Coordinates of C-alpha atoms and ligand atoms in Angstrom, one line a residue:
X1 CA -2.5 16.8 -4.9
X2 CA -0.1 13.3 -4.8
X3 CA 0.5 12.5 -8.4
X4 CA 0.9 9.0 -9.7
X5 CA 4.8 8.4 -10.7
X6 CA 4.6 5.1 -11.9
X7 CA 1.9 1.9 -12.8
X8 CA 3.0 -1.3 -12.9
X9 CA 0.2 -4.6 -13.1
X10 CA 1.7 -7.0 -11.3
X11 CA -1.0 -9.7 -11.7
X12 CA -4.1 -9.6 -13.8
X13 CA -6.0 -8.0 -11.2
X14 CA -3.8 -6.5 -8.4
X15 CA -1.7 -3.2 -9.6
X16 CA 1.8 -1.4 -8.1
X17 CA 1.6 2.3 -7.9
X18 CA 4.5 5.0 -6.6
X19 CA 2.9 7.8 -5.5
X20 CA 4.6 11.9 -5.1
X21 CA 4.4 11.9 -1.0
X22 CA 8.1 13.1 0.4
X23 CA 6.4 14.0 3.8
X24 CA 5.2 10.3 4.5
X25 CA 7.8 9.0 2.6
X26 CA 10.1 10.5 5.5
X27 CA 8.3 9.6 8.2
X28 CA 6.8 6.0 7.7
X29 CA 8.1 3.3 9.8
X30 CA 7.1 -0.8 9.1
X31 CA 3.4 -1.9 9.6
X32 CA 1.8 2.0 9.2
X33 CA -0.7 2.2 5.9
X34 CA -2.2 5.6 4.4
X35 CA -6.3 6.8 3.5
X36 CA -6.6 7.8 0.0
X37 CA -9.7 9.3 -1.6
X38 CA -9.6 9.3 -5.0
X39 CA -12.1 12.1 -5.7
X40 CA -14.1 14.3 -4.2
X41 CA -17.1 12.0 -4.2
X42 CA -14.6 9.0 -3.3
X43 CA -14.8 6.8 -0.4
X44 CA -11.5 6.4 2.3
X45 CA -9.6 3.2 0.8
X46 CA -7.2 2.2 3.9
X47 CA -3.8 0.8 2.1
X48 CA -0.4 -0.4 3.3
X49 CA 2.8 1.0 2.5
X50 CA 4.5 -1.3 0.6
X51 CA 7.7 0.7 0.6
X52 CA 9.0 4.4 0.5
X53 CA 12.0 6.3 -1.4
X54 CA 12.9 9.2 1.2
X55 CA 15.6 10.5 -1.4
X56 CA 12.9 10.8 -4.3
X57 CA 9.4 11.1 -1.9
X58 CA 8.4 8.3 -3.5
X59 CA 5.4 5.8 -1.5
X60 CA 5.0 2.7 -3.5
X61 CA 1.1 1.2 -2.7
X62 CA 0.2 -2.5 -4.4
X63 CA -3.3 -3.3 -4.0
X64 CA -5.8 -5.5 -5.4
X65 CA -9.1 -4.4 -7.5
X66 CA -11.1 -5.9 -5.4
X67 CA -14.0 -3.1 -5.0
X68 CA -15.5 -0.4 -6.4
X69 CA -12.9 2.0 -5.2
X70 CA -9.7 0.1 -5.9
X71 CA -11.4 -0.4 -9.3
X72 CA -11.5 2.9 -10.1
X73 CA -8.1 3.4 -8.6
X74 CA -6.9 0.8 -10.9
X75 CA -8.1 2.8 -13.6
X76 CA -5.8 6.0 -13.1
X77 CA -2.8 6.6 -14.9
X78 CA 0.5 8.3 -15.0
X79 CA 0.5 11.4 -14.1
X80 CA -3.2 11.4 -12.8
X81 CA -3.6 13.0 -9.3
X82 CA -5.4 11.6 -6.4
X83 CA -8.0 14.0 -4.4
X84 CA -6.0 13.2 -0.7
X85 CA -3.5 10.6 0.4
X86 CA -3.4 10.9 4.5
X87 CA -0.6 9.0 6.8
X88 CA 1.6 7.5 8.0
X89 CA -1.5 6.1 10.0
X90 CA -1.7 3.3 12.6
X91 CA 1.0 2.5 14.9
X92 CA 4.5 1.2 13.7
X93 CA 5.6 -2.5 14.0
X94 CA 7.5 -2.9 17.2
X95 CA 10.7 -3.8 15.7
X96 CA 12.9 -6.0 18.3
X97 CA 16.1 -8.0 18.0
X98 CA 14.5 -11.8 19.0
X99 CA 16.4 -14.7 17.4
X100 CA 14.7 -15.9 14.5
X101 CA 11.4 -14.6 13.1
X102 CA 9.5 -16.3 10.4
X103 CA 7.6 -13.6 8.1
X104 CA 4.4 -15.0 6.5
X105 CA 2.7 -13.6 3.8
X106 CA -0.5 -14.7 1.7
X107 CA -1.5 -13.6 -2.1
X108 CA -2.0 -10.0 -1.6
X109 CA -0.3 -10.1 1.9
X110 CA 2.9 -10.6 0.3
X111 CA 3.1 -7.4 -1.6
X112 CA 3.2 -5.1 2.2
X113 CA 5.8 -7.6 3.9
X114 CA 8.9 -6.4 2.5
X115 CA 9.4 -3.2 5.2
X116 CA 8.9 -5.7 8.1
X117 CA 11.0 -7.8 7.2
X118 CA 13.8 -5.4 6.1
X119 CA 13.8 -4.0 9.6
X120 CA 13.8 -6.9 11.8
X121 CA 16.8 -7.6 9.4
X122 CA 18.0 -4.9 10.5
X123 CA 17.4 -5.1 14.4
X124 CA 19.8 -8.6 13.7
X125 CA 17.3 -11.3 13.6
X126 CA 17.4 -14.2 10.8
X127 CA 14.6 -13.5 9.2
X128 CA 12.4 -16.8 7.3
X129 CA 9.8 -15.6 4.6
X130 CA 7.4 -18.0 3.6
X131 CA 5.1 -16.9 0.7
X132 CA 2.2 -18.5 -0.8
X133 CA 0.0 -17.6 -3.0
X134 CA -3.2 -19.8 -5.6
X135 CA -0.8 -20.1 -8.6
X136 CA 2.9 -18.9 -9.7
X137 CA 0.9 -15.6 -11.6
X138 CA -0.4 -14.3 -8.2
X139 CA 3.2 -14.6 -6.1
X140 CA 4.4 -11.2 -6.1
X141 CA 7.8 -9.4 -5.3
X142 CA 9.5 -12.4 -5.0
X143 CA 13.2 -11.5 -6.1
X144 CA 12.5 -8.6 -3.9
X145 CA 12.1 -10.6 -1.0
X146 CA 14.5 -12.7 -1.2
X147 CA 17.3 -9.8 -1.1
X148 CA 16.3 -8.6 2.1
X149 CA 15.6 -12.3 4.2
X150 CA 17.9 -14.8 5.5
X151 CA 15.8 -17.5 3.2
X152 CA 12.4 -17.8 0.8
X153 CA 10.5 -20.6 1.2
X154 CA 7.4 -20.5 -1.7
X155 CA 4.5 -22.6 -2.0
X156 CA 1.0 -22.1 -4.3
X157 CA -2.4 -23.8 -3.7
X158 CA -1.9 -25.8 -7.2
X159 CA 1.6 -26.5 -7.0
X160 CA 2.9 -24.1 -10.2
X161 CA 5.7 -22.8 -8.0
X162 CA 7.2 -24.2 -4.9
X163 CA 5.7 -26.6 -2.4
X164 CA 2.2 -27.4 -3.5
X165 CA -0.3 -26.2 -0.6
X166 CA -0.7 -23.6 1.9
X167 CA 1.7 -21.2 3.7
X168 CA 0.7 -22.8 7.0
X169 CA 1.7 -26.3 6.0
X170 CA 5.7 -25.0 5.6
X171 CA 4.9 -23.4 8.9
X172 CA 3.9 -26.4 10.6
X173 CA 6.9 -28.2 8.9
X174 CA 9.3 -26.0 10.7
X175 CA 7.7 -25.9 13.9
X176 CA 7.8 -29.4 14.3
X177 CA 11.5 -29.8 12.2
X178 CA 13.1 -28.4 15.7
X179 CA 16.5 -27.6 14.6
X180 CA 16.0 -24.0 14.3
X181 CA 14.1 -22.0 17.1
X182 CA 11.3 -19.5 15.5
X183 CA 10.8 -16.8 18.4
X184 CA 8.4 -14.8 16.5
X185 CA 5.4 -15.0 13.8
X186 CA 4.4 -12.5 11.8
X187 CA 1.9 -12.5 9.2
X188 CA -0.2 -10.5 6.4
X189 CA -2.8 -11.9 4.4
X190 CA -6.2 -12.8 4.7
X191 CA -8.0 -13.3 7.4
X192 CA -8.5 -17.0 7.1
X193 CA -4.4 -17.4 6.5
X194 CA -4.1 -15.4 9.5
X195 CA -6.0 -17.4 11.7
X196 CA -4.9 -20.7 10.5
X197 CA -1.1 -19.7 11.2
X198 CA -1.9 -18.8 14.7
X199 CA -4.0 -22.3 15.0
X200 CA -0.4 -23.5 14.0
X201 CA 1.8 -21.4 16.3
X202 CA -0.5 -21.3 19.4
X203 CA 0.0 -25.0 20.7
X204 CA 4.0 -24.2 20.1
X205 CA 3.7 -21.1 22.4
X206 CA 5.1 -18.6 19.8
X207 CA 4.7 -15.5 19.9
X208 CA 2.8 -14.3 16.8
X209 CA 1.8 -11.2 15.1
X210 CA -1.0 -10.8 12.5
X211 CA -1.5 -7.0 10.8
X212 CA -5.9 -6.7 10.4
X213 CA -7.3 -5.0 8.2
X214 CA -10.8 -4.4 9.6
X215 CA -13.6 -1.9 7.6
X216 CA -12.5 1.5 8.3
X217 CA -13.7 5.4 7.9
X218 CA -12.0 7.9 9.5
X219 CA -8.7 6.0 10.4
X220 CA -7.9 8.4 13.3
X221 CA -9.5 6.4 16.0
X222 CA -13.0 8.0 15.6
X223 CA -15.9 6.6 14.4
X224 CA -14.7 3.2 15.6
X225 CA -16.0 1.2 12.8
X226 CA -12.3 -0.7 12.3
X227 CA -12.7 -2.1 16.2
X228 CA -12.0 -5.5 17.3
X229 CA -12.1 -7.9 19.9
X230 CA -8.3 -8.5 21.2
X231 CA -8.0 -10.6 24.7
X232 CA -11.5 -9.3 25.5
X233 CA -11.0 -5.9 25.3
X234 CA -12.6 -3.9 22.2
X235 CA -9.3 -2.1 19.7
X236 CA -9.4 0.2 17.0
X237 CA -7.2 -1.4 13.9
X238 CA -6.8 2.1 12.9
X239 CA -5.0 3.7 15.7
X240 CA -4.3 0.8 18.3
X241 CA -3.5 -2.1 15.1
X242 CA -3.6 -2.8 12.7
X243 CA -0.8 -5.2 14.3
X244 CA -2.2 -7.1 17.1
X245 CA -0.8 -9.9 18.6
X246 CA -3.2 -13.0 17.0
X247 CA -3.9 -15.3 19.9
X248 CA -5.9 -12.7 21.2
X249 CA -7.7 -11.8 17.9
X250 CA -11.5 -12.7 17.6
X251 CA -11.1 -13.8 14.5
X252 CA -14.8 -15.2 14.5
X253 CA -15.9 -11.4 14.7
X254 CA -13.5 -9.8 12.6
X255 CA -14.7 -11.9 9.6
X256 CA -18.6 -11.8 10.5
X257 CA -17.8 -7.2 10.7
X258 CA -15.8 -8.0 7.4
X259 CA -18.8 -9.4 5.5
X260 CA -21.0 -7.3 6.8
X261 CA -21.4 -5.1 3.7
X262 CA -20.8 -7.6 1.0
X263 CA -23.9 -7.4 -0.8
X264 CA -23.6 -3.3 -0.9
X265 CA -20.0 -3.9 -1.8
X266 CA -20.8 -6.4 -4.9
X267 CA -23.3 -3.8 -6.0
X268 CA -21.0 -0.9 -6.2
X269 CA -18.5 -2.7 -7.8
X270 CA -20.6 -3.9 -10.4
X271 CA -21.7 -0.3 -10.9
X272 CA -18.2 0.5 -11.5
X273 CA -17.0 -1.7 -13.8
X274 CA -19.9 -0.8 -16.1
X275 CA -18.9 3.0 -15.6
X276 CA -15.5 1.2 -16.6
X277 CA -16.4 -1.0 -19.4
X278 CA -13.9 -3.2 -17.7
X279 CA -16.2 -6.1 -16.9
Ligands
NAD1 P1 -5.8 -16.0 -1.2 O1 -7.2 -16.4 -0.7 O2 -5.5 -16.2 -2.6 O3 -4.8 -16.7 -0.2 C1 -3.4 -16.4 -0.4 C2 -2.6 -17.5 0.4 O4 -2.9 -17.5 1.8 C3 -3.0 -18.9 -0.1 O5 -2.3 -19.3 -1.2 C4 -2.5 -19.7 1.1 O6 -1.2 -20.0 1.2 C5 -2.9 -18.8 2.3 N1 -4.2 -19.1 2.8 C6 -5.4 -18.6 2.4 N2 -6.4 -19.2 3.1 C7 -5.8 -20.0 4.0 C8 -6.3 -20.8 5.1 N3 -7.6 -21.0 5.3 N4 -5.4 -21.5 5.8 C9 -4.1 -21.4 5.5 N5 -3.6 -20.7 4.6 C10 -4.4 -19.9 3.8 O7 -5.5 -14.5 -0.8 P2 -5.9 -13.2 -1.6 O8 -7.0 -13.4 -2.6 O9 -4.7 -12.6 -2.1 O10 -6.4 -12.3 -0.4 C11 -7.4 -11.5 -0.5 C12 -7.9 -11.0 0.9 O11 -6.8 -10.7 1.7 C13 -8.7 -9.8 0.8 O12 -9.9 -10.0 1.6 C14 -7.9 -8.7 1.4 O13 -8.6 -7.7 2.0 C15 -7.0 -9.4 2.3 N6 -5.7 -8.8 2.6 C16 -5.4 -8.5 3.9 C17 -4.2 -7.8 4.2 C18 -3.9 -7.5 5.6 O14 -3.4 -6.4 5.9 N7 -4.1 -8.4 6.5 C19 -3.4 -7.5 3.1 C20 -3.7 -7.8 1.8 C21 -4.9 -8.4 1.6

């Protein structure tokens, strides 16, 4: 069974794990995320690779305990084995030399951009992250980020680090600042970020990316709980996304399938955290 390697908190809730997996640490490509079930009772938590180590089989996974499951996954430690980890699921990013791409991430976002950005660094582009996060506590991997683009531009809702605001008012700076092209958007966070920067890049006619992350169960293209609505036509985010191109996205029904659950969800969670004692 994959064995955790290493535990890092990077923020008071959200935690970085590297996990033992040399055959997806081979073959994982930018934009592809693994299942894990914790246990045998344990339900499939979806998660994207935040990086891999091919020489040491290492996949690193930051996510943020924001359930009962990622609770509980929170919880493990060092050495502590998880039941399965399945992947590299979900097709890859489609990596192309275009100019200048601006890379957008959002709080937890943030954390699975670096890969993305390190290849279409590679494919030549200049690549433009912009980061933002609520306050300085919650901007992760920053240092990280900055070694593999062509600039970092930060900002927080409260101003504690970098421009005070959100990630889409930097966007819109540099969309209407028209000294430098941007010939493609591509961004992770939540749902609302991701709609918002596509309100912002849509009248501008660039082409922009957004990686979903829709409920999901089987994440083989199955039981087609993860589908969506993209330019009319009904997608699984497991199998067909989770990278979809965002003017298509129904966002509208992507966030009403998203809540759909919240009460069961709260309940759980609650349940777990007293098993915890954490709450
Ligand atoms: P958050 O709400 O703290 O937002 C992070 C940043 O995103 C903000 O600082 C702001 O810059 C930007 N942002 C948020 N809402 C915006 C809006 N309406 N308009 C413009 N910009 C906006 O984010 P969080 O608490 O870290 O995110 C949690 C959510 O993100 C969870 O629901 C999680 O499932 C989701 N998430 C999605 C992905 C993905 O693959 N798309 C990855 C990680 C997390």
């Amino acid at each position: 069974m994959p064995k955790i390697l290493s535990k890092e908190r990077l923020a008071s809730n959200i935690v970085q794990i590297e996990v033992e997996a040399p055959l997806i640490a081979k073959s994982a490509k930018p934009g592809q995320f693994v299942v894990l079930r914790i246990n045998e009772e344990g339900e499939r938590i979806p998660l994207t690779l935040a990086d891999k180590d091919t020489n040491t089989g290492k996949v690193t996974i930051i996510f943020q305990e924001a359930g009962a499951s990622t609770k509980l996954l929170g919880s493990l430690k060092v050495g502590d084995e998880i039941k399965n980890l399945l992947g590299p699921l979900g097709t890859p990013a489609h990596i192309n030399k275009v100019g200048h791409v601006v890379v957008v991430g959002g709080g937890v976002g943030i954390a699975e951009i670096y890969p993305a950005i390190k290849a279409y660094k590679e494919a030549g582009n200049q690549v433009t992250t912009i980061i933002g996060a609520r306050s300085k506590e919650l901007l992760l991997s920053e240092s990280k980020l900055r070694g593999v683009s062509s600039e970092v531009k930060v900002c927080t809702d409260d101003g504690s680090c970098g421009q005070k605001g959100f990630v889409t008012e930097i966007l819109k700076e540099m969309i209407e600042d028209h000294s430098k092209e941007i010939n493609l958007v591509y961004a992770v966070g939540p749902v609302p970020m991701m709609e918002a920067v596509c309100h912002v890049t849509a009248p501008a006619k660039i082409k922009t990316i957004v990686s979903l992350n829709p409920i999901m169960l089987d994440a083989t293209g199955m039981c087609g709980v993860c589908r969506v609505t993209v330019g009319g036509e009904t997608k699984f985010g497991c199998v067909d996304g989770p990278e979809f191109d965002g003017h298509l996205v129904d966002f509208k029904e992507l966030k009403a399938r998203l809540s759909a659950y919240k009460d069961k969800e709260q309940e759980s969670s609650n349940h777990v955290c007293k098993l915890l004692s954490k709450c």
